[in-house]
PDB file of C-alpha atoms and ligand atoms in Angstrom:
ATOM      1  CA  MET A  15      -3.404-126.838  14.455  1.00 54.00           C
ATOM      2  CA  SER A  16      -5.838-124.162  15.543  1.00 70.00           C
ATOM      3  CA  PRO A  17      -4.964-120.621  14.447  1.00 80.00           C
ATOM      4  CA  SER A  18      -3.289-118.209  16.848  1.00 88.00           C
ATOM      5  CA  ALA A  19      -5.341-115.222  15.838  1.00 98.00           C
ATOM      6  CA  LEU A  20      -8.328-113.868  13.966  1.00 98.00           C
ATOM      7  CA  LEU A  21      -7.628-110.709  11.959  1.00 98.00           C
ATOM      8  CA  ILE A  22     -10.744-108.589  11.510  1.00 98.00           C
ATOM      9  CA  ILE A  23     -10.622-106.425   8.384  1.00 98.00           C
ATOM     10  CA  PRO A  24     -13.566-104.031   7.900  1.00 98.00           C
ATOM     11  CA  THR A  25     -14.022-103.010   4.272  1.00 98.00           C
ATOM     12  CA  TYR A  26     -15.869-100.328   2.393  1.00 97.00           C
ATOM     13  CA  ASP A  27     -14.849 -99.998  -1.256  1.00 97.00           C
ATOM     14  CA  GLU A  28     -11.527-101.784  -0.997  1.00 97.00           C
ATOM     15  CA  ARG A  29     -11.675-103.981  -4.102  1.00 97.00           C
ATOM     16  CA  ASP A  30      -8.207-102.938  -5.245  1.00 97.00           C
ATOM     17  CA  ASN A  31      -6.620-103.521  -1.853  1.00 97.00           C
ATOM     18  CA  LEU A  32      -8.278-106.584  -0.333  1.00 98.00           C
ATOM     19  CA  PRO A  33      -6.976-109.460  -2.525  1.00 98.00           C
ATOM     20  CA  ARG A  34      -3.400-108.147  -2.375  1.00 98.00           C
ATOM     21  CA  LEU A  35      -3.681-107.553   1.345  1.00 98.00           C
ATOM     22  CA  ILE A  36      -4.875-111.066   2.144  1.00 98.00           C
ATOM     23  CA  GLU A  37      -2.110-112.531   0.015  1.00 98.00           C
ATOM     24  CA  ALA A  38       0.482-110.376   1.762  1.00 98.00           C
ATOM     25  CA  ILE A  39      -0.783-111.379   5.216  1.00 98.00           C
ATOM     26  CA  PHE A  40      -0.544-115.091   4.462  1.00 98.00           C
ATOM     27  CA  GLY A  41       2.898-114.388   2.983  1.00 98.00           C
ATOM     28  CA  VAL A  42       4.203-113.422   6.418  1.00 98.00           C
ATOM     29  CA  ILE A  43       2.084-115.662   8.644  1.00 98.00           C
ATOM     30  CA  ASP A  44      -0.024-118.648   7.659  1.00 95.00           C
ATOM     31  CA  ASP A  45      -1.672-119.841  10.860  1.00 96.00           C
ATOM     32  CA  VAL A  46      -4.118-116.946  11.229  1.00 98.00           C
ATOM     33  CA  HIS A  47      -7.706-116.596  10.127  1.00 98.00           C
ATOM     34  CA  ILE A  48      -9.178-113.485   8.532  1.00 98.00           C
ATOM     35  CA  LEU A  49     -12.705-112.120   8.924  1.00 98.00           C
ATOM     36  CA  VAL A  50     -13.671-109.507   6.344  1.00 98.00           C
ATOM     37  CA  VAL A  51     -16.599-107.361   7.527  1.00 98.00           C
ATOM     38  CA  ASP A  52     -17.993-105.745   4.401  1.00 98.00           C
ATOM     39  CA  ASP A  53     -20.775-103.151   4.492  1.00 98.00           C
ATOM     40  CA  ASN A  54     -22.243-103.906   1.069  1.00 98.00           C
ATOM     41  CA  SER A  55     -19.476-101.950  -0.678  1.00 98.00           C
ATOM     42  CA  PRO A  56     -20.777-100.430  -3.924  1.00 98.00           C
ATOM     43  CA  ASP A  57     -17.549-101.486  -5.680  1.00 98.00           C
ATOM     44  CA  GLY A  58     -18.218-105.185  -5.069  1.00 98.00           C
ATOM     45  CA  THR A  59     -15.587-105.841  -2.400  1.00 98.00           C
ATOM     46  CA  GLY A  60     -18.008-108.270  -0.706  1.00 98.00           C
ATOM     47  CA  ALA A  61     -18.183-110.565  -3.735  1.00 98.00           C
ATOM     48  CA  ILE A  62     -14.409-110.472  -4.122  1.00 98.00           C
ATOM     49  CA  ALA A  63     -14.052-111.473  -0.475  1.00 98.00           C
ATOM     50  CA  GLU A  64     -16.488-114.365  -1.045  1.00 98.00           C
ATOM     51  CA  ASP A  65     -14.366-115.598  -3.970  1.00 98.00           C
ATOM     52  CA  ILE A  66     -11.265-115.651  -1.805  1.00 98.00           C
ATOM     53  CA  ALA A  67     -13.124-117.361   1.070  1.00 98.00           C
ATOM     54  CA  ALA A  68     -14.395-120.050  -1.302  1.00 98.00           C
ATOM     55  CA  ARG A  69     -10.793-120.945  -2.132  1.00 98.00           C
ATOM     56  CA  ASP A  70      -9.225-120.543   1.310  1.00 98.00           C
ATOM     57  CA  PRO A  71     -10.817-121.928   4.491  1.00 98.00           C
ATOM     58  CA  ARG A  72      -8.833-119.473   6.609  1.00 98.00           C
ATOM     59  CA  VAL A  73     -10.871-116.574   5.189  1.00 98.00           C
ATOM     60  CA  HIS A  74     -14.384-115.731   6.402  1.00 98.00           C
ATOM     61  CA  VAL A  75     -16.770-112.982   5.339  1.00 98.00           C
ATOM     62  CA  MET A  76     -19.516-111.141   7.187  1.00 98.00           C
ATOM     63  CA  HIS A  77     -21.874-109.073   5.051  1.00 98.00           C
ATOM     64  CA  ARG A  78     -23.825-106.188   6.495  1.00 98.00           C
ATOM     65  CA  ALA A  79     -26.663-104.390   4.745  1.00 97.00           C
ATOM     66  CA  GLY A  80     -25.042-100.989   4.288  1.00 96.00           C
ATOM     67  CA  LYS A  81     -22.412 -98.580   5.570  1.00 96.00           C
ATOM     68  CA  LEU A  82     -22.896 -98.902   9.310  1.00 94.00           C
ATOM     69  CA  GLY A  83     -19.489 -97.561  10.338  1.00 93.00           C
ATOM     70  CA  LEU A  84     -16.099 -98.881  11.342  1.00 94.00           C
ATOM     71  CA  GLY A  85     -16.851 -99.144  15.056  1.00 95.00           C
ATOM     72  CA  THR A  86     -19.898-101.356  14.721  1.00 96.00           C
ATOM     73  CA  ALA A  87     -18.063-103.459  12.118  1.00 97.00           C
ATOM     74  CA  TYR A  88     -15.390-104.238  14.708  1.00 98.00           C
ATOM     75  CA  ILE A  89     -17.936-104.909  17.460  1.00 98.00           C
ATOM     76  CA  ALA A  90     -19.741-107.376  15.167  1.00 98.00           C
ATOM     77  CA  GLY A  91     -16.394-108.967  14.319  1.00 98.00           C
ATOM     78  CA  PHE A  92     -15.420-109.257  18.002  1.00 98.00           C
ATOM     79  CA  LYS A  93     -18.678-111.060  18.789  1.00 98.00           C
ATOM     80  CA  TRP A  94     -18.120-113.410  15.855  1.00 98.00           C
ATOM     81  CA  ALA A  95     -14.631-114.161  17.204  1.00 98.00           C
ATOM     82  CA  LEU A  96     -15.853-114.764  20.755  1.00 98.00           C
ATOM     83  CA  ALA A  97     -18.370-117.307  19.467  1.00 98.00           C
ATOM     84  CA  ARG A  98     -15.342-119.308  18.235  1.00 97.00           C
ATOM     85  CA  ASP A  99     -12.064-120.192  19.932  1.00 95.00           C
ATOM     86  CA  TYR A 100      -9.492-117.689  18.762  1.00 98.00           C
ATOM     87  CA  PRO A 101      -7.069-116.832  21.606  1.00 98.00           C
ATOM     88  CA  LEU A 102      -6.135-113.508  19.928  1.00 98.00           C
ATOM     89  CA  VAL A 103      -8.249-111.058  17.946  1.00 98.00           C
ATOM     90  CA  MET A 104      -6.726-108.318  15.794  1.00 98.00           C
ATOM     91  CA  GLU A 105      -7.994-105.150  14.145  1.00 98.00           C
ATOM     92  CA  MET A 106      -6.532-104.190  10.789  1.00 98.00           C
ATOM     93  CA  ASP A 107      -7.401-101.708   8.012  1.00 97.00           C
ATOM     94  CA  ALA A 108      -7.636-102.918   4.416  1.00 98.00           C
ATOM     95  CA  ASP A 109      -5.702-100.064   2.799  1.00 96.00           C
ATOM     96  CA  PHE A 110      -2.097-101.152   3.591  1.00 96.00           C
ATOM     97  CA  SER A 111      -1.619 -98.402   6.165  1.00 96.00           C
ATOM     98  CA  HIS A 112      -1.426-101.343   8.556  1.00 98.00           C
ATOM     99  CA  GLN A 113       1.410-103.289   6.979  1.00 98.00           C
ATOM    100  CA  PRO A 114       1.172-107.078   7.059  1.00 98.00           C
ATOM    101  CA  LYS A 115       4.819-107.375   8.041  1.00 98.00           C
ATOM    102  CA  TYR A 116       3.942-106.146  11.549  1.00 98.00           C
ATOM    103  CA  VAL A 117       1.291-108.774  12.252  1.00 98.00           C
ATOM    104  CA  PRO A 118       3.810-111.276  13.730  1.00 98.00           C
ATOM    105  CA  ALA A 119       5.290-108.545  15.985  1.00 98.00           C
ATOM    106  CA  LEU A 120       1.882-107.632  17.408  1.00 98.00           C
ATOM    107  CA  ILE A 121       1.050-111.282  18.012  1.00 98.00           C
ATOM    108  CA  ALA A 122       4.435-111.929  19.657  1.00 98.00           C
ATOM    109  CA  LYS A 123       3.984-108.986  22.028  1.00 98.00           C
ATOM    110  CA  ALA A 124       0.603-110.385  23.126  1.00 98.00           C
ATOM    111  CA  ALA A 125       2.591-113.028  25.010  1.00 98.00           C
ATOM    112  CA  GLU A 126       3.273-110.354  27.619  1.00 97.00           C
ATOM    113  CA  ALA A 127       0.296-107.994  27.280  1.00 98.00           C
ATOM    114  CA  ASP A 128      -3.482-108.247  27.065  1.00 98.00           C
ATOM    115  CA  LEU A 129      -3.739-105.540  24.427  1.00 98.00           C
ATOM    116  CA  VAL A 130      -0.999-104.602  21.983  1.00 98.00           C
ATOM    117  CA  LEU A 131      -1.168-101.262  20.150  1.00 98.00           C
ATOM    118  CA  GLY A 132       0.601-100.650  16.853  1.00 98.00           C
ATOM    119  CA  CYS A 133       2.290 -97.349  17.693  1.00 98.00           C
ATOM    120  CA  ARG A 134       3.427 -94.627  15.287  1.00 96.00           C
ATOM    121  CA  TYR A 135       4.738 -92.311  17.957  1.00 96.00           C
ATOM    122  CA  MET A 136       7.647 -94.184  19.513  1.00 96.00           C
ATOM    123  CA  PRO A 137      11.226 -94.935  18.376  1.00 97.00           C
ATOM    124  CA  GLY A 138      11.057 -97.126  15.275  1.00 97.00           C
ATOM    125  CA  GLY A 139       7.531 -95.996  14.404  1.00 97.00           C
ATOM    126  CA  GLY A 140       6.262 -93.206  12.176  1.00 95.00           C
ATOM    127  CA  THR A 141       4.048 -91.996   9.363  1.00 93.00           C
ATOM    128  CA  GLU A 142       4.902 -91.733   5.663  1.00 93.00           C
ATOM    129  CA  ASP A 143       3.648 -89.315   3.012  1.00 88.00           C
ATOM    130  CA  TRP A 144       1.423 -87.381   5.376  1.00 88.00           C
ATOM    131  CA  THR A 145       0.455 -83.780   4.745  1.00 88.00           C
ATOM    132  CA  TRP A 146       1.124 -81.469   7.656  1.00 88.00           C
ATOM    133  CA  PRO A 147      -2.581 -80.914   8.476  1.00 87.00           C
ATOM    134  CA  ARG A 148      -3.038 -84.665   8.806  1.00 87.00           C
ATOM    135  CA  LYS A 149       0.041 -84.925  11.030  1.00 89.00           C
ATOM    136  CA  LEU A 150      -1.292 -82.113  13.181  1.00 90.00           C
ATOM    137  CA  ILE A 151      -4.726 -83.751  13.534  1.00 89.00           C
ATOM    138  CA  SER A 152      -3.202 -87.081  14.498  1.00 89.00           C
ATOM    139  CA  ARG A 153      -0.637 -85.663  16.916  1.00 91.00           C
ATOM    140  CA  GLY A 154      -3.179 -83.257  18.405  1.00 91.00           C
ATOM    141  CA  GLY A 155      -5.806 -85.978  18.719  1.00 90.00           C
ATOM    142  CA  ASN A 156      -3.390 -88.211  20.549  1.00 92.00           C
ATOM    143  CA  LEU A 157      -2.234 -85.507  22.904  1.00 93.00           C
ATOM    144  CA  TYR A 158      -5.826 -84.463  23.586  1.00 93.00           C
ATOM    145  CA  ALA A 159      -6.959 -88.021  24.318  1.00 93.00           C
ATOM    146  CA  ARG A 160      -3.914 -88.713  26.438  1.00 94.00           C
ATOM    147  CA  LEU A 161      -4.481 -85.637  28.592  1.00 94.00           C
ATOM    148  CA  VAL A 162      -8.263 -85.883  28.886  1.00 93.00           C
ATOM    149  CA  MET A 163      -8.263 -89.631  29.568  1.00 92.00           C
ATOM    150  CA  GLY A 164      -5.060 -89.727  31.595  1.00 93.00           C
ATOM    151  CA  LEU A 165      -3.793 -92.645  29.540  1.00 95.00           C
ATOM    152  CA  PRO A 166      -0.021 -93.260  29.458  1.00 95.00           C
ATOM    153  CA  PHE A 167       0.125 -94.583  25.882  1.00 97.00           C
ATOM    154  CA  ARG A 168       1.625 -92.875  22.846  1.00 96.00           C
ATOM    155  CA  ASP A 169      -0.777 -93.927  20.106  1.00 96.00           C
ATOM    156  CA  LEU A 170      -4.430 -93.896  21.124  1.00 96.00           C
ATOM    157  CA  THR A 171      -6.020 -93.213  17.768  1.00 94.00           C
ATOM    158  CA  GLY A 172      -4.426 -96.020  15.772  1.00 95.00           C
ATOM    159  CA  GLY A 173      -6.468 -99.065  14.788  1.00 96.00           C
ATOM    160  CA  PHE A 174      -3.814-101.753  14.355  1.00 98.00           C
ATOM    161  CA  LYS A 175      -4.288-103.759  17.541  1.00 98.00           C
ATOM    162  CA  CYS A 176      -4.139-107.226  19.013  1.00 98.00           C
ATOM    163  CA  PHE A 177      -6.462-108.210  21.874  1.00 98.00           C
ATOM    164  CA  ARG A 178      -6.348-111.281  24.025  1.00 98.00           C
ATOM    165  CA  ARG A 179      -9.848-112.726  23.961  1.00 98.00           C
ATOM    166  CA  LYS A 180     -10.147-112.202  27.725  1.00 98.00           C
ATOM    167  CA  VAL A 181     -10.229-108.440  27.156  1.00 98.00           C
ATOM    168  CA  LEU A 182     -13.112-108.684  24.703  1.00 98.00           C
ATOM    169  CA  GLU A 183     -14.945-111.046  27.040  1.00 98.00           C
ATOM    170  CA  THR A 184     -14.552-108.581  29.911  1.00 98.00           C
ATOM    171  CA  ILE A 185     -15.271-105.137  28.500  1.00 97.00           C
ATOM    172  CA  ASP A 186     -18.904-104.428  27.724  1.00 96.00           C
ATOM    173  CA  LEU A 187     -18.933-104.388  23.924  1.00 97.00           C
ATOM    174  CA  ASP A 188     -22.537-103.206  23.806  1.00 97.00           C
ATOM    175  CA  ALA A 189     -21.669-100.169  25.915  1.00 96.00           C
ATOM    176  CA  VAL A 190     -19.087 -98.834  23.447  1.00 95.00           C
ATOM    177  CA  THR A 191     -20.627 -95.606  22.145  1.00 90.00           C
ATOM    178  CA  SER A 192     -18.007 -94.040  19.843  1.00 89.00           C
ATOM    179  CA  LYS A 193     -18.337 -94.681  16.155  1.00 83.00           C
ATOM    180  CA  GLY A 194     -15.685 -92.834  14.199  1.00 76.00           C
ATOM    181  CA  TYR A 195     -12.242 -91.662  15.187  1.00 80.00           C
ATOM    182  CA  ALA A 196     -12.907 -91.979  18.937  1.00 91.00           C
ATOM    183  CA  PHE A 197     -13.752 -95.674  18.706  1.00 95.00           C
ATOM    184  CA  GLN A 198     -10.120 -96.763  19.046  1.00 96.00           C
ATOM    185  CA  ILE A 199      -9.570 -94.401  21.965  1.00 95.00           C
ATOM    186  CA  GLU A 200     -12.654 -95.732  23.758  1.00 96.00           C
ATOM    187  CA  LEU A 201     -11.611 -99.378  23.377  1.00 97.00           C
ATOM    188  CA  THR A 202      -8.169 -98.706  24.807  1.00 97.00           C
ATOM    189  CA  TYR A 203      -9.669 -96.617  27.626  1.00 97.00           C
ATOM    190  CA  ARG A 204     -12.104 -99.362  28.614  1.00 97.00           C
ATOM    191  CA  THR A 205      -9.321-101.967  28.448  1.00 98.00           C
ATOM    192  CA  HIS A 206      -7.084 -99.847  30.666  1.00 97.00           C
ATOM    193  CA  LEU A 207      -9.841 -99.169  33.221  1.00 96.00           C
ATOM    194  CA  ALA A 208     -10.579-102.889  33.446  1.00 97.00           C
ATOM    195  CA  GLY A 209      -7.011-103.358  34.688  1.00 97.00           C
ATOM    196  CA  PHE A 210      -5.486-105.082  31.658  1.00 98.00           C
ATOM    197  CA  ARG A 211      -1.853-104.713  30.613  1.00 98.00           C
ATOM    198  CA  ILE A 212      -1.338-102.673  27.455  1.00 98.00           C
ATOM    199  CA  ALA A 213       1.881-102.651  25.407  1.00 98.00           C
ATOM    200  CA  GLU A 214       2.962-100.802  22.285  1.00 98.00           C
ATOM    201  CA  VAL A 215       5.063-101.940  19.324  1.00 98.00           C
ATOM    202  CA  PRO A 216       6.432 -99.515  16.705  1.00 98.00           C
ATOM    203  CA  ILE A 217       4.839 -99.389  13.256  1.00 98.00           C
ATOM    204  CA  ILE A 218       5.502 -97.277  10.174  1.00 97.00           C
ATOM    205  CA  PHE A 219       2.150 -96.123   8.800  1.00 96.00           C
ATOM    206  CA  PRO A 220       2.090 -95.167   5.113  1.00 94.00           C
ATOM    207  CA  ASP A 221      -0.882 -93.258   3.702  1.00 86.00           C
ATOM    208  CA  ARG A 222      -3.479 -95.174   1.719  1.00 83.00           C
ATOM    209  CA  ARG A 223      -2.396 -95.456  -1.929  1.00 74.00           C
ATOM    210  CA  VAL A 224      -5.656 -96.637  -3.513  1.00 77.00           C
ATOM    211  CA  GLY A 225      -9.232 -95.600  -2.750  1.00 76.00           C
ATOM    212  CA  GLN A 226     -10.965 -92.680  -1.139  1.00 68.00           C
ATOM    213  CA  PRO A 227      -9.851 -90.991   2.107  1.00 65.00           C
ATOM    214  CA  THR A 228     -12.529 -90.739   4.773  1.00 65.00           C
ATOM    215  CA  MET A 229     -11.214 -88.249   7.330  1.00 65.00           C
ATOM    216  CA  SER A 230     -13.411 -85.183   7.739  1.00 69.00           C
ATOM    217  CA  GLY A 231     -13.862 -82.266  10.076  1.00 74.00           C
ATOM    218  CA  ARG A 232     -17.104 -83.768  11.354  1.00 76.00           C
ATOM    219  CA  ILE A 233     -15.331 -86.979  12.402  1.00 77.00           C
ATOM    220  CA  VAL A 234     -12.675 -85.051  14.293  1.00 79.00           C
ATOM    221  CA  ARG A 235     -15.262 -82.919  16.124  1.00 82.00           C
ATOM    222  CA  GLU A 236     -17.308 -85.971  17.046  1.00 82.00           C
ATOM    223  CA  ALA A 237     -14.166 -87.601  18.401  1.00 84.00           C
ATOM    224  CA  MET A 238     -13.197 -84.651  20.583  1.00 86.00           C
ATOM    225  CA  ILE A 239     -16.658 -84.441  22.127  1.00 89.00           C
ATOM    226  CA  ASN A 240     -16.881 -88.186  22.652  1.00 89.00           C
ATOM    227  CA  VAL A 241     -13.529 -88.437  24.423  1.00 91.00           C
ATOM    228  CA  PHE A 242     -14.621 -85.713  26.816  1.00 89.00           C
ATOM    229  CA  LYS A 243     -17.976 -87.400  27.498  1.00 91.00           C
ATOM    230  CA  LEU A 244     -16.287 -90.722  28.190  1.00 93.00           C
ATOM    231  CA  ARG A 245     -13.962 -89.120  30.707  1.00 93.00           C
ATOM    232  CA  LEU A 246     -16.989 -87.728  32.561  1.00 90.00           C
ATOM    233  CA  ASP A 247     -18.898 -91.036  32.454  1.00 91.00           C
ATOM    234  CA  ARG A 248     -19.286 -92.091  36.091  1.00 82.00           C
ATOM    235  CA  LYS A 249     -19.901 -95.699  35.178  1.00 85.00           C
ATOM    236  CA  LEU A 250     -16.344 -95.840  33.821  1.00 88.00           C
ATOM    237  CA  LYS A 251     -14.105 -95.664  36.855  1.00 76.00           C
ATOM    238  CA  PRO A 252     -10.706 -97.234  37.534  1.00 68.00           C
ATOM    239  CA  ARG A 253     -10.858-100.487  39.481  1.00 60.00           C
ATOM    240  CA  GLY A 254      -9.803-100.868  43.037  1.00 52.00           C
TER     241      GLY A 254
HETATM  242  N1  GTP B 310     -17.295-102.414   7.219  1.00 96.05           N
HETATM  243  C1  GTP B 310     -16.955-101.107   7.157  1.00 96.05           C
HETATM  244  N2  GTP B 310     -15.669-100.783   6.943  1.00 96.05           N
HETATM  245  C2  GTP B 310     -15.365 -99.463   6.876  1.00 96.05           C
HETATM  246  C3  GTP B 310     -16.314 -98.434   7.050  1.00 96.05           C
HETATM  247  N3  GTP B 310     -15.671 -97.233   6.946  1.00 96.05           N
HETATM  248  C4  GTP B 310     -14.370 -97.520   6.704  1.00 96.05           C
HETATM  249  N4  GTP B 310     -14.165 -98.853   6.648  1.00 96.05           N
HETATM  250  C5  GTP B 310     -12.905 -99.590   6.484  1.00 96.05           C
HETATM  251  O1  GTP B 310     -12.151 -99.336   7.648  1.00 96.05           O
HETATM  252  C6  GTP B 310     -10.767 -99.252   7.359  1.00 96.05           C
HETATM  253  C7  GTP B 310     -10.234 -97.892   7.781  1.00 96.05           C
HETATM  254  O2  GTP B 310     -10.862 -96.893   7.009  1.00 96.05           O
HETATM  255  P1  GTP B 310     -10.020 -95.785   6.211  1.00 96.05           P
HETATM  256  O3  GTP B 310     -10.904 -95.285   5.114  1.00 96.05           O
HETATM  257  O4  GTP B 310      -8.693 -96.309   5.802  1.00 96.05           O
HETATM  258  O5  GTP B 310      -9.903 -94.685   7.322  1.00 96.05           O
HETATM  259  P2  GTP B 310      -8.668 -93.756   7.643  1.00 96.05           P
HETATM  260  O6  GTP B 310      -7.405 -94.585   7.684  1.00 96.05           O
HETATM  261  O7  GTP B 310      -9.053 -92.976   8.845  1.00 96.05           O
HETATM  262  O8  GTP B 310      -8.645 -92.754   6.404  1.00 96.05           O
HETATM  263  P3  GTP B 310      -7.910 -92.886   4.965  1.00 96.05           P
HETATM  264  O9  GTP B 310      -7.012 -94.054   4.954  1.00 96.05           O
HETATM  265  O10 GTP B 310      -7.222 -91.595   4.770  1.00 96.05           O
HETATM  266  O11 GTP B 310      -9.055 -93.079   3.998  1.00 96.05           O
HETATM  267  C8  GTP B 310     -10.653 -99.528   5.862  1.00 96.05           C
HETATM  268  O12 GTP B 310     -10.371-100.885   5.698  1.00 96.05           O
HETATM  269  C9  GTP B 310     -12.030 -99.167   5.324  1.00 96.05           C
HETATM  270  O13 GTP B 310     -12.367 -99.874   4.162  1.00 96.05           O
HETATM  271  C10 GTP B 310     -17.671 -98.821   7.283  1.00 96.05           C
HETATM  272  O14 GTP B 310     -18.585 -98.027   7.432  1.00 96.05           O
HETATM  273  N5  GTP B 310     -17.930-100.165   7.338  1.00 96.05           N
HETATM  274 MG1   MG B 311      -6.704 -95.699   6.097  1.00 96.05          MG
END
């Protein structure tokens, strides 16, 4: 049987999370494939991923030369997926903030939508263990993106998503400009403008337990500016 979905997991220094994560994913769903996109993690995550892939044919690894950023890791993963026949392609973080137990729910919802967003800000969803500044940044970022972009979705900054391959074949992956926090917003914006159906499913999002946090003021500023630029981009106009 061919797998229903490819899960793309970008990694940078996730040696303590990755083996447990892959095991947990296959514990809830076994007919998916996983592509780890590792940016030459100094902690050796890439070699650990290779070990797992050598034992399990469902696991694949892409190695990149250095830390090139989350956005380009996903774009590279999408292209890898499109060169094969996965009907669904998912984005997932390695740090357990995206809980494996929700993978089947996102896949199931893709029966009726072209893009499914894991959503923290709807009934049944939420965040755990967040400090108030982090809550404020996330809530504010979502509100800002929603207003500036005119998008009717509740979680635009999350990165736990399931795309039908048609979406990735249609939107211009090489035109995606955002790298950090705004990358997720831009993908959803482009998907929406191309006329695809987008649905949300509730997720509880716990904070990372192991490893280094990456959020910084610079990332947030870049995101705010990028969202505004995208909205003004005349090449990006609603269809019809
Ligand atoms: N390949 C690759 N993966 C990355 C890069 N930066 C982050 N990641 C991975 O992308 C996922 C999301 O990054 P996180 O560090 O969890 O980002 P975050 O959730 O905004 O912040 P914290 O969880 O608070 O650290 C994780 O699996 C990281 O290992 C990168 O430059 N390249
Ligand atoms: Mg995280």
